[in-house]
Each structure stands twice: as C-alpha cells, then as structure tokens.
Coordinates of C-alpha atoms in Angstrom, one line a residue:
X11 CA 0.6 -50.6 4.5
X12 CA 3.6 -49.2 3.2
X13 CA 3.2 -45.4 1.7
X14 CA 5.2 -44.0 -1.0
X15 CA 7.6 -41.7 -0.4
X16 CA 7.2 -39.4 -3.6
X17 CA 7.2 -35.7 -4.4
X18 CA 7.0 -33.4 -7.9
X19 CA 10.5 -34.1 -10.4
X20 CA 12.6 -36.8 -9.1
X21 CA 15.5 -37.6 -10.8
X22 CA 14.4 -40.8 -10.2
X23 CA 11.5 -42.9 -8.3
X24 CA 12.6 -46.8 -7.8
X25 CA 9.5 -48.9 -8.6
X26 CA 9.3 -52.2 -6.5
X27 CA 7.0 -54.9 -7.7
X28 CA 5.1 -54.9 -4.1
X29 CA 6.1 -54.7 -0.9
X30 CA 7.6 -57.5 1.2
X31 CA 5.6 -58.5 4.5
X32 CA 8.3 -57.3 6.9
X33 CA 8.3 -53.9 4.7
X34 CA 4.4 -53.3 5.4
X35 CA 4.7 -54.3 8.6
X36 CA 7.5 -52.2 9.4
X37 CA 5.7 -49.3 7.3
X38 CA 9.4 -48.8 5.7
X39 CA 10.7 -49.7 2.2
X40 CA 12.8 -52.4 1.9
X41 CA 13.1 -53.6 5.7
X42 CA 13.7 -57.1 5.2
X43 CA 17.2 -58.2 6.6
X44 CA 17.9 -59.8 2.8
X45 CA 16.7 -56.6 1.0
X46 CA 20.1 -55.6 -0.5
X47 CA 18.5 -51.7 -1.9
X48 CA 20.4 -49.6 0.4
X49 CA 23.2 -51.0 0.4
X50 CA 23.3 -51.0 -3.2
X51 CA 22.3 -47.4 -4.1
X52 CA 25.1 -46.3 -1.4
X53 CA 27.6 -48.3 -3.3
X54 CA 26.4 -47.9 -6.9
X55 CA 26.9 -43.8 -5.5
X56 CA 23.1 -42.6 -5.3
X57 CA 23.5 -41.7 -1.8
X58 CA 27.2 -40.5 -0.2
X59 CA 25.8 -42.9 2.8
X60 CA 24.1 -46.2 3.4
X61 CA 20.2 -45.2 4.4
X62 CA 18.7 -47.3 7.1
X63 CA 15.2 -48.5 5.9
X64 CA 13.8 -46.7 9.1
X65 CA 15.1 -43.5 7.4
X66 CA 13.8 -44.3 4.3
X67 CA 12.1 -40.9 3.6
X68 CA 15.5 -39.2 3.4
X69 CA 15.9 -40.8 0.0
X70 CA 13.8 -37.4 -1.2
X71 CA 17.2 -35.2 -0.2
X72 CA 18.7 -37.0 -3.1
X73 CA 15.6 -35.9 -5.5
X74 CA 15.0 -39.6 -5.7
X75 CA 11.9 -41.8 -4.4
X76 CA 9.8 -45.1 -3.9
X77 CA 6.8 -46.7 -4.9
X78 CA 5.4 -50.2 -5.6
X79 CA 3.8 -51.6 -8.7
X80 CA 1.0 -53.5 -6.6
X81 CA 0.1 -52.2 -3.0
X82 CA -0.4 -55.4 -1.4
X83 CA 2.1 -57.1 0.5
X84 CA 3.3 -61.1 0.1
X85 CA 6.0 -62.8 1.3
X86 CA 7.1 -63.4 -3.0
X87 CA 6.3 -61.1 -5.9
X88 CA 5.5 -64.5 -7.6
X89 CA 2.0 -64.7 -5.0
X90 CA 0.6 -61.8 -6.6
X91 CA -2.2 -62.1 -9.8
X92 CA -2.0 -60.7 -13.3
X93 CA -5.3 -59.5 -12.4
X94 CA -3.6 -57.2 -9.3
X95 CA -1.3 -55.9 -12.0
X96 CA -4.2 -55.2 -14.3
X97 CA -5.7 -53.0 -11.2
X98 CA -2.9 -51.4 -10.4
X99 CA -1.6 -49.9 -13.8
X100 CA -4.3 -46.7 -13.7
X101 CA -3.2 -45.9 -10.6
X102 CA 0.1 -46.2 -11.0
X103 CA -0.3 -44.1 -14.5
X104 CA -2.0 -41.0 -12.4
X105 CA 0.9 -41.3 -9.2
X106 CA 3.3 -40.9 -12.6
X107 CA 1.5 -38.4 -14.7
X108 CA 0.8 -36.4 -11.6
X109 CA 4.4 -36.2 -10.1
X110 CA 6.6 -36.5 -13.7
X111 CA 9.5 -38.2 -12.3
X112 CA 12.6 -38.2 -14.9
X113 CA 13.1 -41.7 -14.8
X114 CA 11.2 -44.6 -12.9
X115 CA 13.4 -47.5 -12.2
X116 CA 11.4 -50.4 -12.4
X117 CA 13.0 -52.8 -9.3
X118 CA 12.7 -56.4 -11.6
X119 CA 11.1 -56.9 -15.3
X120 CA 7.7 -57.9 -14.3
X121 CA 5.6 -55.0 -13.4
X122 CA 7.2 -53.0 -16.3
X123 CA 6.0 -56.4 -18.3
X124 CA 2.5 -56.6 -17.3
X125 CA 2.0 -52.8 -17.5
X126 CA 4.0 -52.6 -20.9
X127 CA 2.4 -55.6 -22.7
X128 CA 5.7 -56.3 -24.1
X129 CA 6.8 -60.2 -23.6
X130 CA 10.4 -59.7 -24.2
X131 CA 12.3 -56.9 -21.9
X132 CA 16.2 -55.9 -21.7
X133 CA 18.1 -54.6 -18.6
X134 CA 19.0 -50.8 -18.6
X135 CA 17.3 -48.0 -20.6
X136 CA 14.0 -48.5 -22.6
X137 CA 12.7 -47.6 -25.4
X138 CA 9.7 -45.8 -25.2
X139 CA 8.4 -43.4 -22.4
X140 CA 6.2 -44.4 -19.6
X141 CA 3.3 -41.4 -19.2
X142 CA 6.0 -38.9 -20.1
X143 CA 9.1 -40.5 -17.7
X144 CA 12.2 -42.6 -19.6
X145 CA 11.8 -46.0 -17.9
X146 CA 14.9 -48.3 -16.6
X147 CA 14.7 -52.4 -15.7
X148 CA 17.3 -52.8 -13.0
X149 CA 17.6 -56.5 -11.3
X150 CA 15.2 -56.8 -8.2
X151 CA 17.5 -56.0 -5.0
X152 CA 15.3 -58.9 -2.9
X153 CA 17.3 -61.5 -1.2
X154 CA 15.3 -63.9 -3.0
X155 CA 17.2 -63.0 -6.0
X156 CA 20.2 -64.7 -5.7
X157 CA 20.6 -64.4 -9.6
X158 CA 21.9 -61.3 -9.0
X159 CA 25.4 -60.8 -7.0
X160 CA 26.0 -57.4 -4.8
X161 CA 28.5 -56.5 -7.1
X162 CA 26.3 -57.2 -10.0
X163 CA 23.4 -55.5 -8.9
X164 CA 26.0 -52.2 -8.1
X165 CA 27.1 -52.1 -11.9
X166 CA 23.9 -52.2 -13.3
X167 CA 22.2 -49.8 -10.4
X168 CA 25.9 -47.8 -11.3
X169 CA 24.8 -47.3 -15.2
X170 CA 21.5 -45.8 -14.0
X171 CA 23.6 -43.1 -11.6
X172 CA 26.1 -42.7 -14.4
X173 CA 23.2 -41.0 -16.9
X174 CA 21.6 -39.0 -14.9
X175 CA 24.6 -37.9 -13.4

C-alpha cells in the first residue's frame, strides 16, 4: 500500500497513474531503481536537492505532494482496467476538492484521459479546471518510458516550475 503524502494548498500534488510493485512494497513513491521522478524534479529545480524515495514525505517542505490515480499496484500502468479508473475518479475528486491543490500534475496522459473523457490530450497546461485545481500532463517519469529522455522529461517538468514560480 503506498499512502499519499498530501496536505491543504500545495502548489502542486504530482499524480501517478498507480503505483509500481517495488513502490507499494517499499511503502515509498517512486522506489523503483528506473523511476527517474527525483532526479528530475531536482534537476527541472523543484527541490534545491535530489530526494531519496525513502524521504519521500519531505516533498511537503516544498508545498508540493503525491498521489496515484488508481491505488492498486502492477508491475505496468497498462495492467490496470478502465473499470479501476472508473472507481477511482470519486475518490480521487473528494482527495482534490478536500485538499485544493493549485495545480495537480497528472504523471502520463492516461488517468487525466479516463477521468476527463476527453480522447485527444496535449502536454503542458490544460484547459479547463479539475474540481477547482488547473491541471498539467507531464511525460510519465517510469523507466518503462523510454519515449521520454532525462533531459526531455527536465524541460517539460522545468515549464511546470517556471509558472508557478
């Protein structure tokens, strides 16, 4: 089980699809030897120092948290169900209602899909609101995404830093 680490007006709360198996296990965010998060928000200058995923919680010194789309933990994002989405969105709707982050930072375009509706998504700033909080798609940081470079995934995490800065 991996908890969220969350409190009332974050700048911003980073939205994973679900957690990895080594994450749960561990009971931290983004534990998996590939996960490139940390790394990343050091670089793209969230944090003035790389955060070990056993030190997760100290994300919240930096008015920033973490959460996950779906609560249950597989080994892809791809394993879990449109129906586990469909579960998850009235939850996750009352975790964001009740703690009114700024902006949630969906980790990947499909849990922002499947809770949006919308079929077609672009990178970077939305839109429309999510239950009151601006809502960015930044690339997944998972080592399964090898779409995504370390230096690409620090300019487009930097572009988030850079307007709420």
């Amino acid at each position: 089980m991996l908890t969220d680490i969350i409190k009332e007006d974050l700048n911003v709360l980073f939205c994973g699809i679900n957690p990895g198996l080594k994450s749960a296990s561990d009971g931290h965010h983004f534990s998996g030897r590939s996960n490139r998060f940390w790394k990343v928000l050091h670089q793209a200058g969230f944090t003035p120092y790389q955060i070990e995923a056993i030190n997760d919680i100290d994300i919240l010194d930096f008015e920033f948290g973490l959460t996950t789309a779906v609560a249950r933990a597989t080994s892809r994002a791809d394993q879990l169900s449109k129906e586990e989405f469909d579960d998850s969105i009235e939850i996750f709707k009352r975790k964001i209602k009740k703690f009114k982050p700024k902006y949630i930072a969906f980790l990947g375009k499909a849990a922002y899909k499947a809770f949006s509706g919308k079929k077609q998504i672009t990178w970077g700033l939305q839109s429309e609101d999510f239950c009151g909080a601006k809502v960015w798609i930044l690339p997944n940081p998972s080592g399964l995404n090898r779409g995504f470079t370390l230096s690409d995934l620090v300019t487009s995490y930097s572009e988030l830093r850079k307007t709420i800065a």
